[in-house]
């Protein structure tokens, strides 16, 4: 039963038994990895066809793609290909280099130095704050930390951020210039933003006239069930609400084709796209058009892209299920943790009893399961309840995934039992 309801003696016995299993697991000296959300080698193999998708004649074609030229906004065919995924006309799509994180980083730097359409000056002339739905993506928060942007964590509800909190904050505080959103299959919670949340984000009154939503739709097509969630179109919602310039939309093919050699994508209002491409033009003469053409030839069209995602799904689902099975088997009914069962994306968000996440991660690490530090999913690495842990099951092979989940489950039993003993003033 629930650890909290056990008698002191039963709790001691429970702790001893769990610890024996934990120590035996540790003694196996395994080296397992549950750190980053990386595609497995099998997943990368799905896109090997990309490597040779362009021949010499094609590379010479279209004005000689091997050379400079064509502008910073990318190959027209590539902008056409990704337009449906971004929910914008091709004319409002930019296809860039290999990392959407770099695009987000650069747009924040441009905004800090020069402002965005509607700014009176660069954002950095005054204090800047971003709203950070949390748990969220650590690298978003790291960009803010790097440039001295204050972060305010906002709770997630399963269907997006708590909009009562968001609306109140943005209406009152003109230093709030931005907000991170991962609107579909969010990293790590799996949140899918409801139509109501999208509508309220588009409509809300912001004290800052040049407020921007950083809409990082990194998992737009990364379904893991037949419930292929479609979310409301943020660009259309913002335009309809009279806030056409409010959203910057980002995505990439990092988890569609090759994580390190894919394409980064941006879409926004015409004014924002003009702003972005102007700034990009100082930074680079233009992107790698050969890689863009390779993607066009390999994926062909949006249907081709979706067909590829089905192959990813077939590889990821057994790993997700393996983790969910182990967690259910080991932890159900113990009152030690709760976790998500996402309809898409790359992660399981695992919440252990308050005050235990750091200890559980430490125990898992000591038993050979590499984890991201507890707290990483919150701004400044500070999970105020010390509860959230991100599980990333895609990268290892299936047996490694199962073992890692077992290690995490045993670490949880030991860590939380320890915590309960301590609470009762007993030694573990
Ligand atoms: N955004 C989110 C939400 C992510 O989880 C990741 C990591 N895959 C990225 C962006 C990074 O994407 P990219 O490889 O395009 O920089």
CSV table of C-alpha atoms and ligand atoms in Angstrom, one decimal:
chain,number,residue,atom,x,y,z
A,1,UNK,CA,0.0,0.0,0.0
A,2,UNK,CA,0.8,3.7,0.2
A,3,UNK,CA,4.1,4.2,2.1
A,4,UNK,CA,2.6,6.9,4.2
A,5,UNK,CA,0.0,4.5,5.6
A,6,UNK,CA,2.5,1.8,6.6
A,7,UNK,CA,3.3,1.2,10.3
A,8,UNK,CA,6.8,2.1,11.3
A,9,UNK,CA,7.8,-1.5,11.3
A,10,UNK,CA,6.3,-2.2,7.9
A,11,UNK,CA,8.0,0.9,6.5
A,12,UNK,CA,11.4,-0.3,7.8
A,13,UNK,CA,10.8,-3.7,6.2
A,14,UNK,CA,9.7,-2.0,3.0
A,15,UNK,CA,12.8,0.2,3.0
A,16,UNK,CA,15.1,-2.8,3.7
A,17,UNK,CA,13.6,-4.9,0.9
A,18,UNK,CA,13.7,-2.0,-1.7
A,19,UNK,CA,17.2,-1.1,-0.7
A,20,UNK,CA,18.4,-4.7,-1.2
A,21,UNK,CA,17.0,-4.7,-4.7
A,22,UNK,CA,18.5,-1.3,-5.3
A,23,UNK,CA,21.9,-2.5,-4.1
A,24,UNK,CA,21.7,-5.6,-6.3
A,25,UNK,CA,20.9,-3.4,-9.3
A,26,UNK,CA,23.8,-1.1,-8.5
A,27,UNK,CA,26.2,-4.0,-8.1
A,28,UNK,CA,25.6,-4.9,-11.8
A,29,UNK,CA,27.7,-1.9,-12.7
A,30,UNK,CA,25.4,-0.9,-15.6
A,31,UNK,CA,26.0,2.2,-17.7
A,32,UNK,CA,22.6,3.4,-18.8
A,33,UNK,CA,21.5,6.8,-20.3
A,34,UNK,CA,18.3,8.6,-19.7
A,35,UNK,CA,19.6,12.1,-20.2
A,36,UNK,CA,18.8,13.9,-23.5
A,37,UNK,CA,15.9,13.4,-25.9
A,38,UNK,CA,18.0,12.0,-28.7
A,39,UNK,CA,16.7,9.8,-31.5
A,40,UNK,CA,18.2,6.3,-31.5
A,41,UNK,CA,20.5,5.1,-34.3
A,42,UNK,CA,17.5,3.1,-35.7
A,43,UNK,CA,15.6,6.3,-36.0
A,44,UNK,CA,18.5,8.1,-37.7
A,45,UNK,CA,18.7,5.1,-40.1
A,46,UNK,CA,15.2,6.0,-41.4
A,47,UNK,CA,16.8,9.0,-43.0
A,48,UNK,CA,19.9,7.5,-44.5
A,49,UNK,CA,18.3,8.1,-47.9
A,50,UNK,CA,18.8,11.8,-47.2
A,51,UNK,CA,22.6,11.5,-47.4
A,52,UNK,CA,22.6,10.9,-51.1
A,53,UNK,CA,19.3,12.5,-52.1
A,54,UNK,CA,20.9,15.1,-54.4
A,55,UNK,CA,23.2,14.4,-57.4
A,56,UNK,CA,25.6,16.8,-59.1
A,57,UNK,CA,23.2,17.9,-61.7
A,58,UNK,CA,20.6,18.8,-59.1
A,59,UNK,CA,23.2,20.7,-57.0
A,60,UNK,CA,24.2,22.7,-60.1
A,61,UNK,CA,20.5,23.4,-60.9
A,62,UNK,CA,18.2,26.2,-59.7
A,63,UNK,CA,20.9,28.8,-60.1
A,64,UNK,CA,23.7,26.6,-58.8
A,65,UNK,CA,22.8,25.7,-55.2
A,66,UNK,CA,26.5,25.1,-54.4
A,67,UNK,CA,27.1,28.8,-54.6
A,68,UNK,CA,26.0,31.8,-52.5
A,69,UNK,CA,22.8,33.3,-53.5
A,70,UNK,CA,19.0,33.0,-53.2
A,71,UNK,CA,18.7,34.9,-49.9
A,72,UNK,CA,18.5,34.0,-46.3
A,73,UNK,CA,15.0,32.8,-46.2
A,74,UNK,CA,15.7,29.5,-47.8
A,75,UNK,CA,14.9,27.4,-50.9
A,76,UNK,CA,11.4,28.1,-52.2
A,77,UNK,CA,10.6,24.4,-52.5
A,78,UNK,CA,11.7,23.8,-48.8
A,79,UNK,CA,9.5,26.7,-47.6
A,80,UNK,CA,6.6,25.2,-49.5
A,81,UNK,CA,7.2,21.7,-48.0
A,82,UNK,CA,7.2,22.9,-44.4
A,83,UNK,CA,4.4,25.5,-44.7
A,84,UNK,CA,1.7,23.1,-43.6
A,85,UNK,CA,3.7,21.9,-40.6
A,86,UNK,CA,4.2,25.6,-39.5
A,87,UNK,CA,0.6,26.7,-40.3
A,88,UNK,CA,1.7,29.6,-42.4
A,89,UNK,CA,1.9,30.5,-46.1
A,90,UNK,CA,5.2,29.6,-47.7
A,91,UNK,CA,5.9,33.3,-48.1
A,92,UNK,CA,5.9,33.6,-44.3
A,93,UNK,CA,8.2,30.6,-43.7
A,94,UNK,CA,12.0,30.8,-43.3
A,95,UNK,CA,14.1,27.7,-43.7
A,96,UNK,CA,17.4,28.1,-42.0
A,97,UNK,CA,20.4,26.0,-40.8
A,98,UNK,CA,20.3,22.9,-38.6
A,99,UNK,CA,19.2,24.1,-35.2
A,100,UNK,CA,15.9,25.8,-34.2
A,101,UNK,CA,17.5,26.5,-30.8
A,102,UNK,CA,20.0,28.6,-32.6
A,103,UNK,CA,17.1,30.5,-34.3
A,104,UNK,CA,15.5,31.1,-31.0
A,105,UNK,CA,18.7,32.2,-29.4
A,106,UNK,CA,19.5,34.6,-32.2
A,107,UNK,CA,16.0,36.1,-32.2
A,108,UNK,CA,16.4,36.8,-28.5
A,109,UNK,CA,19.8,38.4,-29.1
A,110,UNK,CA,18.4,40.5,-32.0
A,111,UNK,CA,15.4,41.6,-29.8
A,112,UNK,CA,17.7,42.5,-26.9
A,113,UNK,CA,20.0,44.6,-29.1
A,114,UNK,CA,17.6,46.0,-31.7
A,115,UNK,CA,14.0,45.4,-30.5
A,116,UNK,CA,11.3,43.7,-32.5
A,117,UNK,CA,8.6,45.3,-34.7
A,118,UNK,CA,6.7,47.5,-32.3
A,119,UNK,CA,9.6,48.1,-29.9
A,120,UNK,CA,10.8,51.6,-29.1
A,121,UNK,CA,14.3,50.3,-28.4
A,122,UNK,CA,16.3,47.1,-27.9
A,123,UNK,CA,14.8,45.1,-25.1
A,124,UNK,CA,18.0,45.2,-23.2
A,125,UNK,CA,17.6,49.0,-22.4
A,126,UNK,CA,15.3,47.9,-19.6
A,127,UNK,CA,14.8,44.8,-17.4
A,128,UNK,CA,13.4,41.9,-19.4
A,129,UNK,CA,11.2,39.1,-18.0
A,130,UNK,CA,10.0,35.9,-19.7
A,131,UNK,CA,7.1,33.7,-18.6
A,132,UNK,CA,8.2,30.1,-18.5
A,133,UNK,CA,5.6,27.4,-18.3
A,134,UNK,CA,7.2,24.7,-16.1
A,135,UNK,CA,8.3,22.0,-16.1
A,136,UNK,CA,9.8,23.0,-19.5
A,137,UNK,CA,12.8,22.7,-21.8
A,138,UNK,CA,16.0,23.4,-19.9
A,139,UNK,CA,17.7,25.0,-23.0
A,140,UNK,CA,15.0,27.7,-23.3
A,141,UNK,CA,15.6,28.7,-19.7
A,142,UNK,CA,19.4,28.5,-20.2
A,143,UNK,CA,19.1,31.2,-23.0
A,144,UNK,CA,17.3,33.5,-20.6
A,145,UNK,CA,19.8,32.9,-17.8
A,146,UNK,CA,22.7,33.6,-20.2
A,147,UNK,CA,21.4,37.0,-21.2
A,148,UNK,CA,20.1,38.1,-17.8
A,149,UNK,CA,16.4,37.7,-18.6
A,150,UNK,CA,14.4,37.2,-15.5
A,151,UNK,CA,12.2,34.1,-15.6
A,152,UNK,CA,8.8,33.5,-13.9
A,153,UNK,CA,7.6,29.9,-13.8
A,154,UNK,CA,4.0,29.4,-14.7
A,155,UNK,CA,2.2,26.1,-13.9
A,156,UNK,CA,1.1,23.8,-16.7
A,157,UNK,CA,-2.3,22.2,-16.6
A,158,UNK,CA,-2.1,19.3,-19.1
A,159,UNK,CA,-3.7,21.6,-21.8
A,160,UNK,CA,-1.2,24.4,-21.6
A,161,UNK,CA,-0.2,27.1,-19.1
A,162,UNK,CA,-2.6,28.3,-16.4
A,163,UNK,CA,-4.0,31.2,-18.3
A,164,UNK,CA,-5.5,33.0,-15.3
A,165,UNK,CA,-1.9,33.4,-14.0
A,166,UNK,CA,-0.5,34.3,-17.5
A,167,UNK,CA,-3.2,36.9,-18.2
A,168,UNK,CA,-2.7,38.6,-14.9
A,169,UNK,CA,1.1,38.7,-15.1
A,170,UNK,CA,1.3,40.1,-18.7
A,171,UNK,CA,-1.3,42.7,-18.0
A,172,UNK,CA,0.5,44.1,-15.0
A,173,UNK,CA,4.2,43.8,-15.8
A,174,UNK,CA,5.6,45.7,-18.8
A,175,UNK,CA,9.0,44.0,-18.4
A,176,UNK,CA,7.4,40.8,-19.6
A,177,UNK,CA,8.5,40.8,-23.2
A,178,UNK,CA,8.3,37.1,-23.9
A,179,UNK,CA,6.9,33.7,-23.1
A,180,UNK,CA,8.1,30.2,-24.0
A,181,UNK,CA,5.5,27.8,-25.3
A,182,UNK,CA,6.0,24.2,-26.5
A,183,UNK,CA,2.4,23.9,-27.5
A,184,UNK,CA,2.2,20.2,-28.6
A,185,UNK,CA,3.6,17.2,-26.8
A,186,UNK,CA,5.5,19.6,-24.6
A,187,UNK,CA,9.0,18.8,-23.3
A,188,UNK,CA,8.7,17.2,-20.8
A,189,UNK,CA,5.1,17.2,-19.7
A,190,UNK,CA,3.4,16.2,-23.0
A,191,UNK,CA,0.9,19.1,-22.6
A,192,UNK,CA,-1.2,19.8,-25.7
A,193,UNK,CA,-2.5,23.3,-25.7
A,194,UNK,CA,-6.2,23.5,-25.9
A,195,UNK,CA,-8.0,25.8,-28.4
A,196,UNK,CA,-9.1,28.0,-25.4
A,197,UNK,CA,-5.5,28.4,-24.3
A,198,UNK,CA,-4.4,29.4,-27.8
A,199,UNK,CA,-7.2,31.8,-28.1
A,200,UNK,CA,-6.5,33.4,-24.7
A,201,UNK,CA,-2.8,33.7,-25.5
A,202,UNK,CA,-3.6,35.5,-28.8
A,203,UNK,CA,-6.1,37.8,-27.2
A,204,UNK,CA,-4.7,38.7,-23.9
A,205,UNK,CA,-3.8,42.3,-23.1
A,206,UNK,CA,-0.1,42.7,-22.5
A,207,UNK,CA,1.5,45.7,-20.8
A,208,UNK,CA,4.4,45.4,-23.2
A,209,UNK,CA,3.4,46.5,-26.7
A,210,UNK,CA,6.2,44.4,-28.2
A,211,UNK,CA,5.5,41.2,-26.3
A,212,UNK,CA,6.4,38.0,-28.2
A,213,UNK,CA,5.3,34.4,-27.8
A,214,UNK,CA,8.2,32.0,-28.6
A,215,UNK,CA,6.0,29.2,-30.0
A,216,UNK,CA,8.4,26.2,-30.2
A,217,UNK,CA,6.4,23.6,-32.0
A,218,UNK,CA,9.3,21.1,-31.9
A,219,UNK,CA,7.0,18.1,-31.7
A,220,UNK,CA,4.3,19.2,-34.1
A,221,UNK,CA,4.2,15.9,-36.0
A,222,UNK,CA,5.6,13.6,-33.3
A,223,UNK,CA,2.4,11.6,-32.6
A,224,UNK,CA,2.6,8.3,-30.6
A,225,UNK,CA,-1.0,7.3,-30.7
A,226,UNK,CA,-3.9,7.4,-33.2
A,227,UNK,CA,-5.1,10.6,-31.5
A,228,UNK,CA,-3.1,12.8,-33.7
A,229,UNK,CA,-3.6,16.1,-31.9
A,230,UNK,CA,-4.1,19.2,-34.0
A,231,UNK,CA,-3.8,22.5,-32.1
A,232,UNK,CA,-5.3,25.8,-33.0
A,233,UNK,CA,-3.2,28.0,-35.4
A,234,UNK,CA,-1.4,30.6,-33.2
A,235,UNK,CA,-0.5,32.9,-36.2
A,236,UNK,CA,-4.1,33.0,-37.4
A,237,UNK,CA,-5.5,33.4,-33.8
A,238,UNK,CA,-3.1,36.3,-33.2
A,239,UNK,CA,-4.0,38.0,-36.5
A,240,UNK,CA,-7.7,37.6,-35.8
A,241,UNK,CA,-7.3,39.1,-32.3
A,242,UNK,CA,-5.5,42.2,-33.8
A,243,UNK,CA,-2.1,41.0,-32.5
A,244,UNK,CA,-0.7,39.7,-35.8
A,245,UNK,CA,2.9,40.2,-34.7
A,246,UNK,CA,2.6,38.5,-31.3
A,247,UNK,CA,3.9,35.0,-32.2
A,248,UNK,CA,7.3,33.7,-33.5
A,249,UNK,CA,6.8,30.1,-34.6
A,250,UNK,CA,9.7,27.7,-34.5
A,251,UNK,CA,10.2,24.0,-35.5
A,252,UNK,CA,12.8,21.8,-36.9
A,253,UNK,CA,13.5,18.5,-38.5
A,254,UNK,CA,15.9,17.5,-35.8
A,255,UNK,CA,13.5,14.7,-34.7
A,256,UNK,CA,12.2,14.0,-38.2
A,257,UNK,CA,15.3,13.5,-40.2
A,258,UNK,CA,18.8,13.9,-38.6
A,259,UNK,CA,19.1,15.6,-35.2
A,260,UNK,CA,22.4,17.1,-36.0
A,261,UNK,CA,22.0,17.7,-39.8
A,262,UNK,CA,18.3,18.7,-40.2
A,263,UNK,CA,16.6,22.0,-40.9
A,264,UNK,CA,15.5,24.8,-38.6
A,265,UNK,CA,12.2,26.5,-39.4
A,266,UNK,CA,10.6,29.8,-38.6
A,267,UNK,CA,7.2,31.3,-39.4
A,268,UNK,CA,5.5,34.6,-38.3
A,269,UNK,CA,3.7,37.6,-39.6
A,270,UNK,CA,5.1,39.4,-42.7
A,271,UNK,CA,6.5,42.2,-40.5
A,272,UNK,CA,8.2,39.7,-38.2
A,273,UNK,CA,9.6,37.7,-41.1
A,274,UNK,CA,11.0,40.9,-42.7
A,275,UNK,CA,12.6,41.7,-39.3
A,276,UNK,CA,14.0,38.2,-38.9
A,277,UNK,CA,15.5,38.0,-42.4
A,278,UNK,CA,16.9,41.5,-42.2
A,279,UNK,CA,18.8,40.5,-39.0
A,280,UNK,CA,19.8,37.1,-40.4
A,281,UNK,CA,21.2,38.9,-43.4
A,282,UNK,CA,23.9,40.5,-41.3
A,283,UNK,CA,24.8,37.1,-39.8
A,284,UNK,CA,25.0,35.0,-42.9
A,285,UNK,CA,24.9,35.3,-46.7
A,286,UNK,CA,22.5,32.3,-46.8
A,287,UNK,CA,21.8,28.8,-45.5
A,288,UNK,CA,23.0,25.4,-46.8
A,289,UNK,CA,20.7,25.1,-49.8
A,290,UNK,CA,22.0,21.7,-50.7
A,291,UNK,CA,20.7,20.3,-47.4
A,292,UNK,CA,17.4,22.0,-48.0
A,293,UNK,CA,17.1,20.4,-51.4
A,294,UNK,CA,18.1,17.0,-50.0
A,295,UNK,CA,15.2,17.4,-47.6
A,296,UNK,CA,12.8,18.3,-50.4
A,297,UNK,CA,13.9,15.3,-52.5
A,298,UNK,CA,13.9,12.9,-49.6
A,299,UNK,CA,10.6,13.9,-47.9
A,300,UNK,CA,8.9,15.0,-51.1
A,301,UNK,CA,5.9,16.5,-49.5
A,302,UNK,CA,4.0,16.9,-46.2
A,303,UNK,CA,2.4,13.4,-46.7
A,304,UNK,CA,5.9,12.0,-47.1
A,305,UNK,CA,7.0,13.7,-43.9
A,306,UNK,CA,4.0,12.2,-42.1
A,307,UNK,CA,4.7,8.8,-43.4
A,308,UNK,CA,8.3,9.0,-42.0
A,309,UNK,CA,6.9,10.0,-38.6
A,310,UNK,CA,4.8,6.8,-38.5
A,311,UNK,CA,8.1,4.9,-38.8
A,312,UNK,CA,9.5,6.9,-35.9
A,313,UNK,CA,6.4,6.1,-33.9
A,314,UNK,CA,6.8,2.4,-34.4
A,315,UNK,CA,10.3,2.6,-33.0
A,316,UNK,CA,9.5,4.9,-30.0
A,317,UNK,CA,6.2,3.4,-28.8
A,318,UNK,CA,7.7,0.1,-27.5
A,319,UNK,CA,10.3,2.1,-25.5
A,320,UNK,CA,7.7,4.4,-24.0
A,321,UNK,CA,5.5,1.5,-23.2
A,322,UNK,CA,8.4,-0.4,-21.6
A,323,UNK,CA,9.1,2.5,-19.2
A,324,UNK,CA,5.4,2.9,-18.4
A,325,UNK,CA,5.1,-0.8,-17.7
A,326,UNK,CA,8.0,-0.9,-15.4
A,327,UNK,CA,6.9,2.2,-13.5
A,328,UNK,CA,3.3,0.8,-13.1
A,329,UNK,CA,4.6,-2.5,-12.0
A,330,UNK,CA,7.0,-1.1,-9.4
A,331,UNK,CA,5.3,2.0,-8.2
A,332,UNK,CA,1.5,1.8,-8.6
A,333,UNK,CA,-0.3,2.1,-5.3
A,334,UNK,CA,2.8,3.2,-3.3
A,335,UNK,CA,2.1,6.9,-3.2
A,336,UNK,CA,5.6,7.6,-4.2
A,337,UNK,CA,5.3,9.1,-7.7
A,338,UNK,CA,3.0,10.1,-10.6
A,339,UNK,CA,3.9,10.2,-14.3
A,340,UNK,CA,2.6,11.2,-17.7
A,341,UNK,CA,1.5,8.9,-20.5
A,342,UNK,CA,2.1,11.2,-23.4
A,343,UNK,CA,0.2,11.1,-26.8
A,344,UNK,CA,3.4,12.3,-28.5
A,345,UNK,CA,6.9,13.8,-28.2
A,346,UNK,CA,10.0,12.4,-26.5
A,347,UNK,CA,9.5,12.4,-22.8
A,348,UNK,CA,7.8,11.0,-19.7
A,349,UNK,CA,7.5,13.6,-17.0
A,350,UNK,CA,8.0,11.8,-13.6
A,351,UNK,CA,7.0,13.5,-10.4
A,352,UNK,CA,8.2,11.9,-7.2
A,353,UNK,CA,7.1,12.9,-3.7
A,354,UNK,CA,7.9,16.5,-2.8
A,355,UNK,CA,11.4,17.0,-1.6
A,356,UNK,CA,12.7,13.8,-3.1
A,357,UNK,CA,13.7,14.4,-6.8
A,358,UNK,CA,17.3,15.4,-6.1
A,359,UNK,CA,17.9,12.4,-3.9
A,360,UNK,CA,16.2,10.0,-6.4
A,361,UNK,CA,18.3,11.3,-9.3
A,362,UNK,CA,21.4,10.9,-7.1
A,363,UNK,CA,20.5,7.3,-6.3
A,364,UNK,CA,19.7,6.5,-10.0
A,365,UNK,CA,23.1,8.0,-11.0
A,366,UNK,CA,24.9,6.0,-8.4
A,367,UNK,CA,23.3,2.9,-9.7
A,368,UNK,CA,24.5,3.6,-13.3
A,369,UNK,CA,21.5,5.5,-14.8
A,370,UNK,CA,22.7,8.8,-16.2
A,371,UNK,CA,19.9,11.4,-15.7
A,372,UNK,CA,19.6,15.2,-16.2
A,373,UNK,CA,20.0,16.9,-12.9
A,374,UNK,CA,16.8,17.3,-10.9
A,375,UNK,CA,15.5,20.8,-11.2
A,376,UNK,CA,16.7,21.2,-14.8
A,377,UNK,CA,13.1,21.4,-16.0
A,378,UNK,CA,12.6,24.7,-14.1
A,379,UNK,CA,13.9,28.2,-14.6
A,380,UNK,CA,17.4,28.6,-13.0
A,381,UNK,CA,17.4,24.9,-12.2
A,382,UNK,CA,15.1,25.5,-9.3
A,383,UNK,CA,12.2,23.1,-8.9
A,384,UNK,CA,10.6,24.7,-5.8
A,385,UNK,CA,9.0,21.4,-4.8
A,386,UNK,CA,12.0,19.2,-5.8
A,387,UNK,CA,9.6,16.8,-7.5
A,388,UNK,CA,10.1,16.7,-11.3
A,389,UNK,CA,12.3,14.3,-13.2
A,390,UNK,CA,12.4,14.0,-17.0
A,391,UNK,CA,12.7,10.5,-18.4
A,392,UNK,CA,14.0,10.3,-22.0
A,393,UNK,CA,13.4,6.8,-23.4
A,394,UNK,CA,14.2,7.2,-27.1
A,395,UNK,CA,18.0,6.9,-27.3
A,396,UNK,CA,19.0,3.5,-25.7
A,397,UNK,CA,18.0,0.2,-27.2
A,398,UNK,CA,14.9,-1.4,-25.8
A,399,UNK,CA,16.6,-3.6,-23.2
A,400,UNK,CA,18.6,-0.6,-22.0
A,401,UNK,CA,15.4,1.4,-21.7
A,402,UNK,CA,13.8,-1.2,-19.5
A,403,UNK,CA,16.8,-1.5,-17.3
A,404,UNK,CA,17.0,2.3,-16.9
A,405,UNK,CA,13.4,2.4,-15.9
A,406,UNK,CA,14.0,-0.3,-13.4
A,407,UNK,CA,16.9,1.7,-11.9
A,408,UNK,CA,14.8,4.8,-11.7
A,409,UNK,CA,11.9,2.9,-10.1
A,410,UNK,CA,14.2,1.3,-7.5
A,411,UNK,CA,15.9,4.7,-6.8
A,412,UNK,CA,12.4,6.1,-6.3
A,413,UNK,CA,11.3,3.5,-3.8
A,414,UNK,CA,14.5,3.9,-1.8
A,415,UNK,CA,14.6,7.7,-2.0
A,416,UNK,CA,10.9,8.2,-1.0
A,417,UNK,CA,11.0,5.5,1.7
A,418,UNK,CA,14.1,7.2,3.2
A,419,UNK,CA,12.2,10.5,3.1
A,420,UNK,CA,9.2,8.9,4.9
A,421,UNK,CA,11.5,7.4,7.6
A,422,UNK,CA,13.2,10.7,8.1
A,423,UNK,CA,9.8,12.4,8.5
A,424,UNK,CA,9.0,10.0,11.2
A,425,UNK,CA,12.3,10.6,12.9
A,426,UNK,CA,13.6,7.2,12.1
A,427,UNK,CA,17.0,6.2,10.7
A,428,UNK,CA,17.2,4.6,7.3
B,1,LIG,N1,12.8,22.7,-28.7
B,1,LIG,C1,12.5,21.7,-27.9
B,1,LIG,C2,11.2,21.8,-27.2
B,1,LIG,C3,13.3,20.6,-27.8
B,1,LIG,O1,12.9,19.6,-27.1
B,1,LIG,C4,14.5,20.5,-28.6
B,1,LIG,C5,15.4,19.4,-28.4
B,1,LIG,N2,15.2,18.5,-29.4
B,1,LIG,C6,14.8,21.6,-29.4
B,1,LIG,C7,14.0,22.7,-29.4
B,1,LIG,C8,16.1,21.7,-30.1
B,1,LIG,O2,15.9,21.6,-31.5
B,1,LIG,P1,17.0,21.9,-32.6
B,1,LIG,O3,17.7,20.6,-32.8
B,1,LIG,O4,16.2,22.2,-33.8
B,1,LIG,O5,17.9,23.0,-32.1
